[in-house]
């Protein structure tokens, strides 16, 4: 006998889908979740270095990228980081703030998945895992989902299958194909929060693989003060991951290697330590190998006393806005999230329903809303899942 009946089917057992199903289930809706993966919350399990950076206290719409920068305001305003913290505390999960408002489990990420599954249990949610979706039909106001395991139907369908970042964890572009079939537009998906690659010509920097330093990284109008890390292929580290979400092919990245030094530092150093060299001076502020590479690139080998003020001022200018021209990113295989996705102009800001397809919803990373690094993406998953779950 076919299981059911169901009031809603949620496609995807990630953070957004689990939250949505739990909320709707606890409101008395009969909810089915279908996922082709065997493990619910696969990305939660590996997030935040295994401790899940589950939210950010500084969550605000301006920390999200979207073609409509106001779209996320309603959902984020109605389900806040504090709401999620209360849920976490209700489940006895200890947490701490690491830095910049980022909240992590003291224990480990599986606690968050266990919490969401317990919430789903409390709502009587049915989970079907490890089932590939063969077809999704829509007729007479009902959605029919056919999987390896059978056919299931409901008057409401939630697309929560995320974006294509990290395919080896089961990520696909399924959400976009499905959305298009229902007449929704898709904003070009691009890898985001992803390392940038540098062309072979930047060999000197490639040789710095493993060196990290605090910087301010800039791309267009976006600026982030955090660490940058040189890699064998180019640039990574939080500051670079942040600007990567804004980066487009052909655009330059600017890096300030001296964020903690006052303007005019080099010329002032010439007065206080005339016998030192640029390399040694930079070595007081930057890792030694990086200091050597930058001094070499600037072509300043003499002591500061023997270097003209204008040359030092010019050098400082470059050190404060060192330009890299990346030739690409490490792609979806390494991207923490996807920028772009199901266009927000076909969705309600309040409950994430499709304005032209009654009963259809899209939530989480599948939607064209992408957060900064640091817990913002999970907060969007919870908030959008909650908003849809309240409406189902
Ligand atoms: P998510 O991708 O989590 O879930 C989608 C589900 O749909 C998956 O279970 C998948 O198997 C399923 N699915 C996909 N295609 C399907 C198909 N065709 N048929 C059936 N099922 C299908 N964010 C943050 O805020 N803090 C953090 O610490 C981290 N850390 C982090 C680390 C790493 C390595 C990654 C890759 C990502 C993060 N993120 C993060 C980002 C965060 O993981 C991401 O934003 C959320 O998981 C998105 O939640 P969703 O539920 O929308 O999609």
PDB file of C-alpha atoms in Angstrom, residues 88-272:
ATOM      1  CA  UNK A  88      20.121  24.459  20.361  1.00  0.00           C
ATOM      2  CA  UNK A  89      19.932  25.160  24.113  1.00  0.00           C
ATOM      3  CA  UNK A  90      16.590  23.362  24.430  1.00  0.00           C
ATOM      4  CA  UNK A  91      18.419  20.296  23.104  1.00  0.00           C
ATOM      5  CA  UNK A  92      21.215  20.723  25.630  1.00  0.00           C
ATOM      6  CA  UNK A  93      23.862  21.454  22.983  1.00  0.00           C
ATOM      7  CA  UNK A  94      26.710  23.547  24.363  1.00  0.00           C
ATOM      8  CA  UNK A  95      28.072  26.267  22.094  1.00  0.00           C
ATOM      9  CA  UNK A  96      30.566  29.106  21.981  1.00  0.00           C
ATOM     10  CA  UNK A  97      31.274  32.239  19.961  1.00  0.00           C
ATOM     11  CA  UNK A  98      34.551  31.835  18.120  1.00  0.00           C
ATOM     12  CA  UNK A  99      35.038  35.190  16.435  1.00  0.00           C
ATOM     13  CA  UNK A 100      33.074  37.804  14.475  1.00  0.00           C
ATOM     14  CA  UNK A 101      29.731  36.563  15.858  1.00  0.00           C
ATOM     15  CA  UNK A 102      30.288  32.991  14.611  1.00  0.00           C
ATOM     16  CA  UNK A 103      28.629  30.389  16.873  1.00  0.00           C
ATOM     17  CA  UNK A 104      29.946  26.803  16.949  1.00  0.00           C
ATOM     18  CA  UNK A 105      29.044  23.631  18.870  1.00  0.00           C
ATOM     19  CA  UNK A 106      31.428  22.907  21.743  1.00  0.00           C
ATOM     20  CA  UNK A 107      30.971  19.247  20.832  1.00  0.00           C
ATOM     21  CA  UNK A 108      30.436  18.245  17.227  1.00  0.00           C
ATOM     22  CA  UNK A 109      28.259  18.881  14.171  1.00  0.00           C
ATOM     23  CA  UNK A 110      26.316  15.581  14.404  1.00  0.00           C
ATOM     24  CA  UNK A 111      24.593  17.091  17.478  1.00  0.00           C
ATOM     25  CA  UNK A 112      22.893  19.600  15.164  1.00  0.00           C
ATOM     26  CA  UNK A 113      21.732  16.856  12.781  1.00  0.00           C
ATOM     27  CA  UNK A 114      20.465  14.801  15.753  1.00  0.00           C
ATOM     28  CA  UNK A 115      18.584  17.863  17.021  1.00  0.00           C
ATOM     29  CA  UNK A 116      16.895  18.432  13.637  1.00  0.00           C
ATOM     30  CA  UNK A 117      15.976  14.754  13.331  1.00  0.00           C
ATOM     31  CA  UNK A 118      14.505  14.803  16.859  1.00  0.00           C
ATOM     32  CA  UNK A 119      12.484  17.884  15.880  1.00  0.00           C
ATOM     33  CA  UNK A 120      11.283  16.016  12.767  1.00  0.00           C
ATOM     34  CA  UNK A 121      10.340  13.031  14.959  1.00  0.00           C
ATOM     35  CA  UNK A 122       8.359  15.343  17.217  1.00  0.00           C
ATOM     36  CA  UNK A 123       6.446  16.451  14.117  1.00  0.00           C
ATOM     37  CA  UNK A 124       5.848  12.883  12.906  1.00  0.00           C
ATOM     38  CA  UNK A 125       7.860  13.546   9.719  1.00  0.00           C
ATOM     39  CA  UNK A 126       8.507  10.568   7.420  1.00  0.00           C
ATOM     40  CA  UNK A 127      12.030  10.355   5.951  1.00  0.00           C
ATOM     41  CA  UNK A 128      12.875   8.398   2.842  1.00  0.00           C
ATOM     42  CA  UNK A 129      16.631   8.431   2.342  1.00  0.00           C
ATOM     43  CA  UNK A 130      18.777   6.918  -0.403  1.00  0.00           C
ATOM     44  CA  UNK A 131      15.987   7.232  -2.973  1.00  0.00           C
ATOM     45  CA  UNK A 132      16.737   8.754  -6.359  1.00  0.00           C
ATOM     46  CA  UNK A 133      13.990  10.995  -7.687  1.00  0.00           C
ATOM     47  CA  UNK A 134      12.859   9.753 -11.109  1.00  0.00           C
ATOM     48  CA  UNK A 135      10.114  12.238 -11.889  1.00  0.00           C
ATOM     49  CA  UNK A 136       8.077  15.099 -10.476  1.00  0.00           C
ATOM     50  CA  UNK A 137       4.600  15.593 -11.905  1.00  0.00           C
ATOM     51  CA  UNK A 138       1.990  18.264 -11.289  1.00  0.00           C
ATOM     52  CA  UNK A 139      -1.697  17.907 -12.109  1.00  0.00           C
ATOM     53  CA  UNK A 140      -5.005  18.939 -10.550  1.00  0.00           C
ATOM     54  CA  UNK A 141      -3.237  20.918  -7.824  1.00  0.00           C
ATOM     55  CA  UNK A 142      -1.201  17.938  -6.631  1.00  0.00           C
ATOM     56  CA  UNK A 143       2.495  17.140  -6.964  1.00  0.00           C
ATOM     57  CA  UNK A 144       3.571  13.556  -7.594  1.00  0.00           C
ATOM     58  CA  UNK A 145       7.144  12.545  -6.855  1.00  0.00           C
ATOM     59  CA  UNK A 146       8.265   9.213  -8.285  1.00  0.00           C
ATOM     60  CA  UNK A 147      11.361   7.663  -6.745  1.00  0.00           C
ATOM     61  CA  UNK A 148      13.080   4.279  -6.864  1.00  0.00           C
ATOM     62  CA  UNK A 149      10.858   3.366  -3.931  1.00  0.00           C
ATOM     63  CA  UNK A 150       7.424   4.396  -5.207  1.00  0.00           C
ATOM     64  CA  UNK A 151       5.191   7.352  -6.066  1.00  0.00           C
ATOM     65  CA  UNK A 152       4.147   9.908  -3.459  1.00  0.00           C
ATOM     66  CA  UNK A 153       1.771  12.793  -3.833  1.00  0.00           C
ATOM     67  CA  UNK A 154       0.782  15.913  -1.906  1.00  0.00           C
ATOM     68  CA  UNK A 155      -0.751  19.329  -2.551  1.00  0.00           C
ATOM     69  CA  UNK A 156       2.501  21.051  -1.472  1.00  0.00           C
ATOM     70  CA  UNK A 157       6.059  20.531  -2.696  1.00  0.00           C
ATOM     71  CA  UNK A 158       9.187  22.141  -1.259  1.00  0.00           C
ATOM     72  CA  UNK A 159      12.402  22.310  -3.286  1.00  0.00           C
ATOM     73  CA  UNK A 160      15.225  22.072  -0.710  1.00  0.00           C
ATOM     74  CA  UNK A 161      17.878  20.226  -2.706  1.00  0.00           C
ATOM     75  CA  UNK A 162      20.517  22.954  -2.327  1.00  0.00           C
ATOM     76  CA  UNK A 163      23.062  24.021  -4.927  1.00  0.00           C
ATOM     77  CA  UNK A 164      25.774  22.157  -6.861  1.00  0.00           C
ATOM     78  CA  UNK A 165      28.673  22.932  -4.502  1.00  0.00           C
ATOM     79  CA  UNK A 166      30.634  19.803  -3.411  1.00  0.00           C
ATOM     80  CA  UNK A 167      29.054  17.167  -5.698  1.00  0.00           C
ATOM     81  CA  UNK A 168      30.834  14.365  -3.845  1.00  0.00           C
ATOM     82  CA  UNK A 169      28.462  15.076  -0.929  1.00  0.00           C
ATOM     83  CA  UNK A 170      25.453  14.487  -3.185  1.00  0.00           C
ATOM     84  CA  UNK A 171      24.991  18.103  -4.295  1.00  0.00           C
ATOM     85  CA  UNK A 172      23.298  18.571  -7.674  1.00  0.00           C
ATOM     86  CA  UNK A 173      21.681  21.231  -9.840  1.00  0.00           C
ATOM     87  CA  UNK A 174      18.371  19.344  -9.526  1.00  0.00           C
ATOM     88  CA  UNK A 175      16.651  22.328  -7.868  1.00  0.00           C
ATOM     89  CA  UNK A 176      17.322  24.507 -10.897  1.00  0.00           C
ATOM     90  CA  UNK A 177      16.040  21.938 -13.419  1.00  0.00           C
ATOM     91  CA  UNK A 178      12.896  21.454 -11.399  1.00  0.00           C
ATOM     92  CA  UNK A 179      12.352  25.184 -10.887  1.00  0.00           C
ATOM     93  CA  UNK A 180      12.711  25.833 -14.615  1.00  0.00           C
ATOM     94  CA  UNK A 181      10.133  23.151 -15.342  1.00  0.00           C
ATOM     95  CA  UNK A 182       7.688  25.129 -13.194  1.00  0.00           C
ATOM     96  CA  UNK A 183       8.492  28.351 -15.062  1.00  0.00           C
ATOM     97  CA  UNK A 184      10.791  29.855 -12.408  1.00  0.00           C
ATOM     98  CA  UNK A 185      13.922  31.666 -13.585  1.00  0.00           C
ATOM     99  CA  UNK A 186      17.408  30.734 -12.376  1.00  0.00           C
ATOM    100  CA  UNK A 187      20.143  33.307 -11.756  1.00  0.00           C
ATOM    101  CA  UNK A 188      23.412  31.920 -13.194  1.00  0.00           C
ATOM    102  CA  UNK A 189      24.909  29.682 -10.472  1.00  0.00           C
ATOM    103  CA  UNK A 190      28.600  30.278  -9.687  1.00  0.00           C
ATOM    104  CA  UNK A 191      30.953  28.709  -7.129  1.00  0.00           C
ATOM    105  CA  UNK A 192      31.257  30.947  -4.048  1.00  0.00           C
ATOM    106  CA  UNK A 193      33.303  30.915  -0.841  1.00  0.00           C
ATOM    107  CA  UNK A 194      35.877  29.184  -3.005  1.00  0.00           C
ATOM    108  CA  UNK A 195      39.690  29.457  -3.392  1.00  0.00           C
ATOM    109  CA  UNK A 196      40.871  31.558  -6.342  1.00  0.00           C
ATOM    110  CA  UNK A 197      43.524  30.320  -8.765  1.00  0.00           C
ATOM    111  CA  UNK A 198      46.428  32.420 -10.058  1.00  0.00           C
ATOM    112  CA  UNK A 199      48.033  32.075 -13.498  1.00  0.00           C
ATOM    113  CA  UNK A 200      51.412  30.288 -13.823  1.00  0.00           C
ATOM    114  CA  UNK A 201      53.088  33.705 -14.236  1.00  0.00           C
ATOM    115  CA  UNK A 202      52.606  34.311 -10.493  1.00  0.00           C
ATOM    116  CA  UNK A 203      55.207  31.596  -9.751  1.00  0.00           C
ATOM    117  CA  UNK A 204      56.761  33.621  -6.926  1.00  0.00           C
ATOM    118  CA  UNK A 205      53.467  33.579  -5.056  1.00  0.00           C
ATOM    119  CA  UNK A 206      52.820  29.897  -5.826  1.00  0.00           C
ATOM    120  CA  UNK A 207      56.056  29.160  -3.984  1.00  0.00           C
ATOM    121  CA  UNK A 208      54.502  30.662  -0.832  1.00  0.00           C
ATOM    122  CA  UNK A 209      52.006  27.785  -0.485  1.00  0.00           C
ATOM    123  CA  UNK A 210      51.043  27.434   3.180  1.00  0.00           C
ATOM    124  CA  UNK A 211      51.862  31.025   4.180  1.00  0.00           C
ATOM    125  CA  UNK A 212      48.974  32.925   5.818  1.00  0.00           C
ATOM    126  CA  UNK A 213      48.695  36.532   6.997  1.00  0.00           C
ATOM    127  CA  UNK A 214      45.964  38.976   8.077  1.00  0.00           C
ATOM    128  CA  UNK A 215      44.988  41.238   5.174  1.00  0.00           C
ATOM    129  CA  UNK A 216      42.139  43.325   3.874  1.00  0.00           C
ATOM    130  CA  UNK A 217      40.998  41.775   0.584  1.00  0.00           C
ATOM    131  CA  UNK A 218      38.932  43.777  -1.878  1.00  0.00           C
ATOM    132  CA  UNK A 219      36.927  42.922  -4.966  1.00  0.00           C
ATOM    133  CA  UNK A 220      34.927  45.750  -6.488  1.00  0.00           C
ATOM    134  CA  UNK A 221      33.130  47.395  -3.555  1.00  0.00           C
ATOM    135  CA  UNK A 222      33.418  44.336  -1.261  1.00  0.00           C
ATOM    136  CA  UNK A 223      36.134  44.443   1.448  1.00  0.00           C
ATOM    137  CA  UNK A 224      36.929  41.833   4.076  1.00  0.00           C
ATOM    138  CA  UNK A 225      39.569  42.029   6.809  1.00  0.00           C
ATOM    139  CA  UNK A 226      40.602  38.471   7.728  1.00  0.00           C
ATOM    140  CA  UNK A 227      43.426  36.039   6.938  1.00  0.00           C
ATOM    141  CA  UNK A 228      44.591  35.216   3.407  1.00  0.00           C
ATOM    142  CA  UNK A 229      46.415  31.971   2.644  1.00  0.00           C
ATOM    143  CA  UNK A 230      48.712  31.257  -0.309  1.00  0.00           C
ATOM    144  CA  UNK A 231      48.113  27.835  -1.881  1.00  0.00           C
ATOM    145  CA  UNK A 232      49.836  25.799  -4.614  1.00  0.00           C
ATOM    146  CA  UNK A 233      47.126  26.959  -6.992  1.00  0.00           C
ATOM    147  CA  UNK A 234      46.536  30.532  -5.820  1.00  0.00           C
ATOM    148  CA  UNK A 235      44.800  32.186  -2.894  1.00  0.00           C
ATOM    149  CA  UNK A 236      42.516  30.993  -0.126  1.00  0.00           C
ATOM    150  CA  UNK A 237      41.786  31.777   3.544  1.00  0.00           C
ATOM    151  CA  UNK A 238      38.682  33.492   4.919  1.00  0.00           C
ATOM    152  CA  UNK A 239      39.339  36.944   3.372  1.00  0.00           C
ATOM    153  CA  UNK A 240      39.770  35.423  -0.089  1.00  0.00           C
ATOM    154  CA  UNK A 241      36.789  33.065   0.262  1.00  0.00           C
ATOM    155  CA  UNK A 242      34.664  36.080   1.175  1.00  0.00           C
ATOM    156  CA  UNK A 243      35.689  38.155  -1.866  1.00  0.00           C
ATOM    157  CA  UNK A 244      35.406  35.108  -4.155  1.00  0.00           C
ATOM    158  CA  UNK A 245      31.616  35.324  -3.841  1.00  0.00           C
ATOM    159  CA  UNK A 246      31.772  38.762  -5.481  1.00  0.00           C
ATOM    160  CA  UNK A 247      34.488  37.918  -8.016  1.00  0.00           C
ATOM    161  CA  UNK A 248      33.822  37.655 -11.753  1.00  0.00           C
ATOM    162  CA  UNK A 249      36.214  36.460 -14.465  1.00  0.00           C
ATOM    163  CA  UNK A 250      38.544  39.263 -15.557  1.00  0.00           C
ATOM    164  CA  UNK A 251      38.198  41.164 -12.267  1.00  0.00           C
ATOM    165  CA  UNK A 252      41.228  42.026 -10.136  1.00  0.00           C
ATOM    166  CA  UNK A 253      41.516  41.328  -6.395  1.00  0.00           C
ATOM    167  CA  UNK A 254      43.268  43.963  -4.274  1.00  0.00           C
ATOM    168  CA  UNK A 255      45.085  42.991  -1.088  1.00  0.00           C
ATOM    169  CA  UNK A 256      46.254  45.301   1.671  1.00  0.00           C
ATOM    170  CA  UNK A 257      49.194  43.509   3.276  1.00  0.00           C
ATOM    171  CA  UNK A 258      49.585  46.251   5.901  1.00  0.00           C
ATOM    172  CA  UNK A 259      46.145  46.580   7.486  1.00  0.00           C
ATOM    173  CA  UNK A 260      47.627  47.170  10.947  1.00  0.00           C
ATOM    174  CA  UNK A 261      50.199  49.809   9.945  1.00  0.00           C
ATOM    175  CA  UNK A 262      49.561  53.572   9.849  1.00  0.00           C
ATOM    176  CA  UNK A 263      49.765  55.399   6.533  1.00  0.00           C
ATOM    177  CA  UNK A 264      53.341  56.601   5.874  1.00  0.00           C
ATOM    178  CA  UNK A 265      54.807  53.658   7.841  1.00  0.00           C
ATOM    179  CA  UNK A 266      57.712  53.003   5.449  1.00  0.00           C
ATOM    180  CA  UNK A 267      58.931  56.599   5.268  1.00  0.00           C
ATOM    181  CA  UNK A 268      58.585  56.915   9.064  1.00  0.00           C
ATOM    182  CA  UNK A 269      60.603  53.684   9.478  1.00  0.00           C
ATOM    183  CA  UNK A 270      63.372  55.194   7.353  1.00  0.00           C
ATOM    184  CA  UNK A 271      63.762  57.902  10.029  1.00  0.00           C
ATOM    185  CA  UNK A 272      63.618  55.524  13.021  1.00  0.00           C
TER     186      UNK A 272
END
